[in-house]
Coordinates of C-alpha atoms in Angstrom, one line a residue:
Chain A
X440 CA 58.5 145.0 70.6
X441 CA 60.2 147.7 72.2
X442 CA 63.9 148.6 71.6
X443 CA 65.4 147.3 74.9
X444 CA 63.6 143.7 74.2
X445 CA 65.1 143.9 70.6
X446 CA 69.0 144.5 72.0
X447 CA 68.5 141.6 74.6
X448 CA 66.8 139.2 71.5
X449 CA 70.1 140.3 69.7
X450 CA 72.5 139.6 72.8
X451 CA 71.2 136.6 73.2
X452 CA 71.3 135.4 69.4
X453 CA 74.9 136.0 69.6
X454 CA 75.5 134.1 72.7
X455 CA 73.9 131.7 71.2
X456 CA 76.5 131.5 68.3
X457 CA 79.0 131.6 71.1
X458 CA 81.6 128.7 70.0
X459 CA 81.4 128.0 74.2
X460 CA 77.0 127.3 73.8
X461 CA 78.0 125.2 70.7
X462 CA 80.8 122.9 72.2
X463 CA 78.2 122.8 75.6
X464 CA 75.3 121.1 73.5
X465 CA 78.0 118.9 71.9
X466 CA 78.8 118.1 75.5
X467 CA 75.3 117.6 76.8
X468 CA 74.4 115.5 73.6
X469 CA 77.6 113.1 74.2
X470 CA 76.4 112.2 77.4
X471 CA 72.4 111.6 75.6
X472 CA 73.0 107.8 75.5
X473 CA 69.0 107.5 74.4
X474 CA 68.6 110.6 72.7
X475 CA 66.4 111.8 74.8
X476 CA 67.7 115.4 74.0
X477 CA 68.0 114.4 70.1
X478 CA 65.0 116.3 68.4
X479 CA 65.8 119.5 71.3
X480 CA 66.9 122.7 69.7
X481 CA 70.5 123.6 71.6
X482 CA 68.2 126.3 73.6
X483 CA 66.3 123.9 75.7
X484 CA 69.1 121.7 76.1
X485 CA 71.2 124.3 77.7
X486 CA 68.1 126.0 79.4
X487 CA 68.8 124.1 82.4
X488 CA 72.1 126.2 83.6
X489 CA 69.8 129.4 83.5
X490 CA 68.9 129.3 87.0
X491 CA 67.6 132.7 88.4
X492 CA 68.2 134.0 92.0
X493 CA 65.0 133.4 93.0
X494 CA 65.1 129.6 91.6
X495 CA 68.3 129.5 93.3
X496 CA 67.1 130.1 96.6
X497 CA 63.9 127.6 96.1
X498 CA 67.1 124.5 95.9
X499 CA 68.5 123.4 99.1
X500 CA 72.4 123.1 99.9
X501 CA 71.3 120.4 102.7
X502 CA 72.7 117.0 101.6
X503 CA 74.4 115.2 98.8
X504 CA 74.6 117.3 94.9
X505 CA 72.0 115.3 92.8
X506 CA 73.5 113.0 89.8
X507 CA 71.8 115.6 87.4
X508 CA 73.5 118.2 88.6
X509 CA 77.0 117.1 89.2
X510 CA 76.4 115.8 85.5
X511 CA 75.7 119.3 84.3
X512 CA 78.7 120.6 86.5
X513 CA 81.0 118.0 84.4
X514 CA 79.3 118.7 81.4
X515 CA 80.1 122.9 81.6
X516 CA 83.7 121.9 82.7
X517 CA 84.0 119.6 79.7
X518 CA 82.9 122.1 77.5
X519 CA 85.5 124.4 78.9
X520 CA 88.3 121.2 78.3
X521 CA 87.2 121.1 74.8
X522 CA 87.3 124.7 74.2
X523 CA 91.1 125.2 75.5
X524 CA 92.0 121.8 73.5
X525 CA 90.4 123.3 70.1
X526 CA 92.6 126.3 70.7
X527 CA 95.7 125.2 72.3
X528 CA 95.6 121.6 71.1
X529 CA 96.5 120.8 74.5
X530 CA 94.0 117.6 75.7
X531 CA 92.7 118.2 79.0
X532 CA 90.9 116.3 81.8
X533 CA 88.5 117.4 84.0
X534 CA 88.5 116.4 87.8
X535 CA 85.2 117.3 89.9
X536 CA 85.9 116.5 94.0
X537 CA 82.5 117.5 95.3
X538 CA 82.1 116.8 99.2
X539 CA 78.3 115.6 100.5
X540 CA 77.7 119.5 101.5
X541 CA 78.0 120.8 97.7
X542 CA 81.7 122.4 98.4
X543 CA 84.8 121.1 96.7
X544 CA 87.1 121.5 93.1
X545 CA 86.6 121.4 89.8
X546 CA 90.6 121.0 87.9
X547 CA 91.1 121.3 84.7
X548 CA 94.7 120.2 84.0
X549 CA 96.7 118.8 81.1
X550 CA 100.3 117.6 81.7
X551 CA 101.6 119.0 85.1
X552 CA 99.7 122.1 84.6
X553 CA 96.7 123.3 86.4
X554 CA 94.5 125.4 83.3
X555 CA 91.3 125.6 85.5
X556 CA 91.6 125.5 89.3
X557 CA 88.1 127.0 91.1
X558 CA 86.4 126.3 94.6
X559 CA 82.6 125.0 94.2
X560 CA 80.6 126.1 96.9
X561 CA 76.6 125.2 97.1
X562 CA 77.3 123.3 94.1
X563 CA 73.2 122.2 94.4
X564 CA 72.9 125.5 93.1
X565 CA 74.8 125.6 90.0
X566 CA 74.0 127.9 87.4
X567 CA 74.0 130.9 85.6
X568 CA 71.5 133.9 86.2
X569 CA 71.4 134.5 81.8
X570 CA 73.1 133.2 79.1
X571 CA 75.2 135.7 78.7
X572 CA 76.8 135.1 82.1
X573 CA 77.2 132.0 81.0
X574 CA 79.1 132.9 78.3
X575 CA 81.1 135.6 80.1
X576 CA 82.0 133.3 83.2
X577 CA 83.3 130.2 80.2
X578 CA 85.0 132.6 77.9
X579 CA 87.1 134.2 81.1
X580 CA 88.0 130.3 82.3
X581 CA 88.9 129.5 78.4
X582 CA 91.3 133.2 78.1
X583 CA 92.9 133.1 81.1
X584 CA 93.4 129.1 80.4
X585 CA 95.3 129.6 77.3
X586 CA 97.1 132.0 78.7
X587 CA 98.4 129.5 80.9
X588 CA 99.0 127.5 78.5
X589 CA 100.8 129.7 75.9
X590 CA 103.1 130.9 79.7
X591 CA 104.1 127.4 80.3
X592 CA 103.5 125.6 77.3
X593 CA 106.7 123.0 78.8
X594 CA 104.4 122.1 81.9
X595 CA 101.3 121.5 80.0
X596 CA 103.2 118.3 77.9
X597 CA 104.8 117.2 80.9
Chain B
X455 CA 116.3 84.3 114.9
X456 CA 118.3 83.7 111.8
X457 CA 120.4 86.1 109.9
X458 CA 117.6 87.4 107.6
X459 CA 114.7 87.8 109.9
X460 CA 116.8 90.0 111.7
X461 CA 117.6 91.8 108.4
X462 CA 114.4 92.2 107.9
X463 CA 113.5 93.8 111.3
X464 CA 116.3 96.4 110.3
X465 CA 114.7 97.1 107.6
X466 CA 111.8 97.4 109.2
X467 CA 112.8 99.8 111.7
X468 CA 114.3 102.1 109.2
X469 CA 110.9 102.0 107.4
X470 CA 109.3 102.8 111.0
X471 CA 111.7 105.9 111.6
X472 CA 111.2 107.5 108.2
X473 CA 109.8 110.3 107.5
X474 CA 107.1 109.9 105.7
X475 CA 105.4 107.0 108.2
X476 CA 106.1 109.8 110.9
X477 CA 103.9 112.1 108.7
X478 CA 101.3 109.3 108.1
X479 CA 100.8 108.4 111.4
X480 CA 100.2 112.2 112.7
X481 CA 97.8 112.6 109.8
X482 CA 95.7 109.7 110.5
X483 CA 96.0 111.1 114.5
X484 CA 95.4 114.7 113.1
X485 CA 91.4 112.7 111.8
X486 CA 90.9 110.4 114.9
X487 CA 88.5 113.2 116.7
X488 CA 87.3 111.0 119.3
X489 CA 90.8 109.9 120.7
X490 CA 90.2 106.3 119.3
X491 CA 94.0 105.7 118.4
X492 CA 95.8 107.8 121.2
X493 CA 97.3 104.9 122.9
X494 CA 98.0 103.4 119.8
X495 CA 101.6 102.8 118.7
X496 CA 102.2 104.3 115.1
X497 CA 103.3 100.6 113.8
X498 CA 99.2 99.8 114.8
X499 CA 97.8 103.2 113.3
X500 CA 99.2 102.3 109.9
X501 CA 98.7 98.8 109.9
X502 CA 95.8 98.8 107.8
X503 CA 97.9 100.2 105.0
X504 CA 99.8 97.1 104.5
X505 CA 97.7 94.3 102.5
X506 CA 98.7 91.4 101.5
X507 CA 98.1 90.1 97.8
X508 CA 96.2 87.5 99.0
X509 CA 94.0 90.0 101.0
X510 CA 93.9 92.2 98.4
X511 CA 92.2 89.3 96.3
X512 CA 89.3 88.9 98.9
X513 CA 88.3 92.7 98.7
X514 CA 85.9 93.2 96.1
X515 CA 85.9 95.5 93.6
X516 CA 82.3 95.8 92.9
X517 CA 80.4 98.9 94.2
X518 CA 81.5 101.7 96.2
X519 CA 84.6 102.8 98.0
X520 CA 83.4 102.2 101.7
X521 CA 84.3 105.7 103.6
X522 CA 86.8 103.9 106.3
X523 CA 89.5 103.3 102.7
X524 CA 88.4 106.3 101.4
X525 CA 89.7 108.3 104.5
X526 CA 93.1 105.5 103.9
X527 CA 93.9 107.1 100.6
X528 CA 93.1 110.9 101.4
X529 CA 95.4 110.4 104.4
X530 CA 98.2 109.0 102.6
X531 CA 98.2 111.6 100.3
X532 CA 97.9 114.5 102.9
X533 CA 101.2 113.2 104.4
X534 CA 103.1 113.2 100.8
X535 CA 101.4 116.5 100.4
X536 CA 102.9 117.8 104.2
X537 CA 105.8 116.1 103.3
X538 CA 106.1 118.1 100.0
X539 CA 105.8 121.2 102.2
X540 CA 108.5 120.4 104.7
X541 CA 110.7 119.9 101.6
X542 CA 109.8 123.2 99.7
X543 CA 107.5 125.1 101.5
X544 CA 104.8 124.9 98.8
X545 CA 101.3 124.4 100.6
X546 CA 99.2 122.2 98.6
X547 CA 95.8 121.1 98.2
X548 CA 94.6 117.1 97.6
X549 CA 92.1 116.6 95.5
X550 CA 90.6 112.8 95.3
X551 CA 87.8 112.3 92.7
X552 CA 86.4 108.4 92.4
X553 CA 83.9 107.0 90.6
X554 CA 81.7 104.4 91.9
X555 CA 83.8 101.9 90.6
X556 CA 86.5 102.1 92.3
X557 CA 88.1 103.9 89.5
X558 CA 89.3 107.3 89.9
X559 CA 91.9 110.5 90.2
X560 CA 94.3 111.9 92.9
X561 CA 95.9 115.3 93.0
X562 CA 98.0 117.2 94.4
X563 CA 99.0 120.7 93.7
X564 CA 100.3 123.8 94.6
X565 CA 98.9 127.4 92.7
X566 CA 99.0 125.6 88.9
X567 CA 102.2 123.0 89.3
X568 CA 100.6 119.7 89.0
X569 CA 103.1 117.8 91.9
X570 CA 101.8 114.3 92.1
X571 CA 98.8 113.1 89.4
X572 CA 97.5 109.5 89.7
X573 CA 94.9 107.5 88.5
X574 CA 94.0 105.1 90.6
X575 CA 92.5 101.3 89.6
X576 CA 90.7 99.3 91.8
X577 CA 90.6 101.8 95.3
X578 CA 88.6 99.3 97.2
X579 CA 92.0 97.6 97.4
X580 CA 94.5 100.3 98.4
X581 CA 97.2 98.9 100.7
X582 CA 101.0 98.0 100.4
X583 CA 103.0 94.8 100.1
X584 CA 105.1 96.0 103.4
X585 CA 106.1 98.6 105.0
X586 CA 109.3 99.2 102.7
X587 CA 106.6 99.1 99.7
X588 CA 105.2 102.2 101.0
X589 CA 107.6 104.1 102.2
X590 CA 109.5 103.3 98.7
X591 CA 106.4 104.5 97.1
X592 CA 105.8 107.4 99.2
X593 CA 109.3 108.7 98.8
X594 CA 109.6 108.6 95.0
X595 CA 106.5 110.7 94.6
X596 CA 107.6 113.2 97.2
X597 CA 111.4 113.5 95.4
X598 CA 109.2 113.5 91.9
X599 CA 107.0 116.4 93.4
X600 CA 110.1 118.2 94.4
X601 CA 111.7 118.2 91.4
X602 CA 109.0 119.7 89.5
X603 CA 108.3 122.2 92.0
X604 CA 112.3 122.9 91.8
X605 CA 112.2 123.3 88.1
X606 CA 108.6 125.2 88.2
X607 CA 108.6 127.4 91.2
X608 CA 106.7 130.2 89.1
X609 CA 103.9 127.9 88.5
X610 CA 103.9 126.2 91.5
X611 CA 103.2 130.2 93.0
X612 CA 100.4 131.2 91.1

């Protein structure tokens, strides 16, 4: 094994540990009404964001998002919901407007105040290019989320 | 005519000249691409907004939203939204999100001030009493959105 393979094998154990992966497989397995997913390792349970560019540009943005995706989509945004609740303690919902051509919003909002707003945009595509993205892109939307919530902590009990 | 119909056609009037039914009527114009309502009066445009309990009863509320009730609610809540602009000069964004149930979310919000969030119950059944109904409706979520973004303007900026 060479040295740069080693340093991505140990990047990836520790996203892995990432609290964000953990609370994503709790997610994914919530929704596992036949336990389908039960005997999975959390790996191949989340191996389905980790869609390279070249995947990416196999899945066409022509037509409706597929129930499988928009699932994963509300899955990743419910993971985010979980994460701000565990450490704001602030209980969130999670709102996903998706138009037949894959654009729309995802909200994340508790009380009167918005803690994740973003645009979707070829939403057939979601997904990360690592798992480290992955982890990046969550644990920016979690931050920048409490931060919201710790600015105007009056809004987010309204 | 006796005394209270033509208290009632006051009433009525009033209802016709408000606001908000002003803003209704161009928003449901501002959609009709092919010219389909020009030579409508507004009092026509809107009718379908007023429904009847015993109406209401006839609609099922098994399956889908059909598109034509769909484009009722989003319109409805454009025009509180341009009202809530007119008022403070917030733009805002609507956001509807329904299951297939009928079941479902609306938003509306400005940077990351919540103004108006409702669940809604039973879409495939939107509609009003009368025309007071929703113009009494219509108005208390515009003064409620108001207030919040009066009290919040920081938020509401982001």
């Amino acid at each position: 094994m060479s040295a740069t393979e080693t340093t991505n094998q140990t990047t990836t154990n520790e996203a892995f540990n990432s609290l964000f992966v953990q609370e994503l497989a709790r997610q994914i397995r919530a929704q596992d009404s036949y336990g389908f997913y039960r005997n999975w390792a959390d790996e191949l349970v989340i191996k389905p964001y980790i869609v390279s560019k070249e995947a990416k540009r196999k899945i066409s943005v022509e037509g409706d998002v597929d129930p499988v995706t928009k699932g994963r989509i509300l899955s990743f945004y419910r993971a985010i919901a979980a994460r701000i609740e565990q450490e704001t303690g602030l209980l969130s919902q999670v709102v996903i407007d998706l138009s037949h051509e894959g654009f729309g919003w995802v909200l994340v909002f508790s009380g009167r105040l918005l803690l994740v707003a973003r645009t979707l945009r070829d939403a057939q595509r979601f997904g990360f290019d690592s798992l480290e993205k992955l982890t990046a892109e969550a644990d920016k939307l979690v931050e920048k989320a409490i931060d919201l919530a710790q600015r105007y902590p009056e809004v987010g009990k309204l």
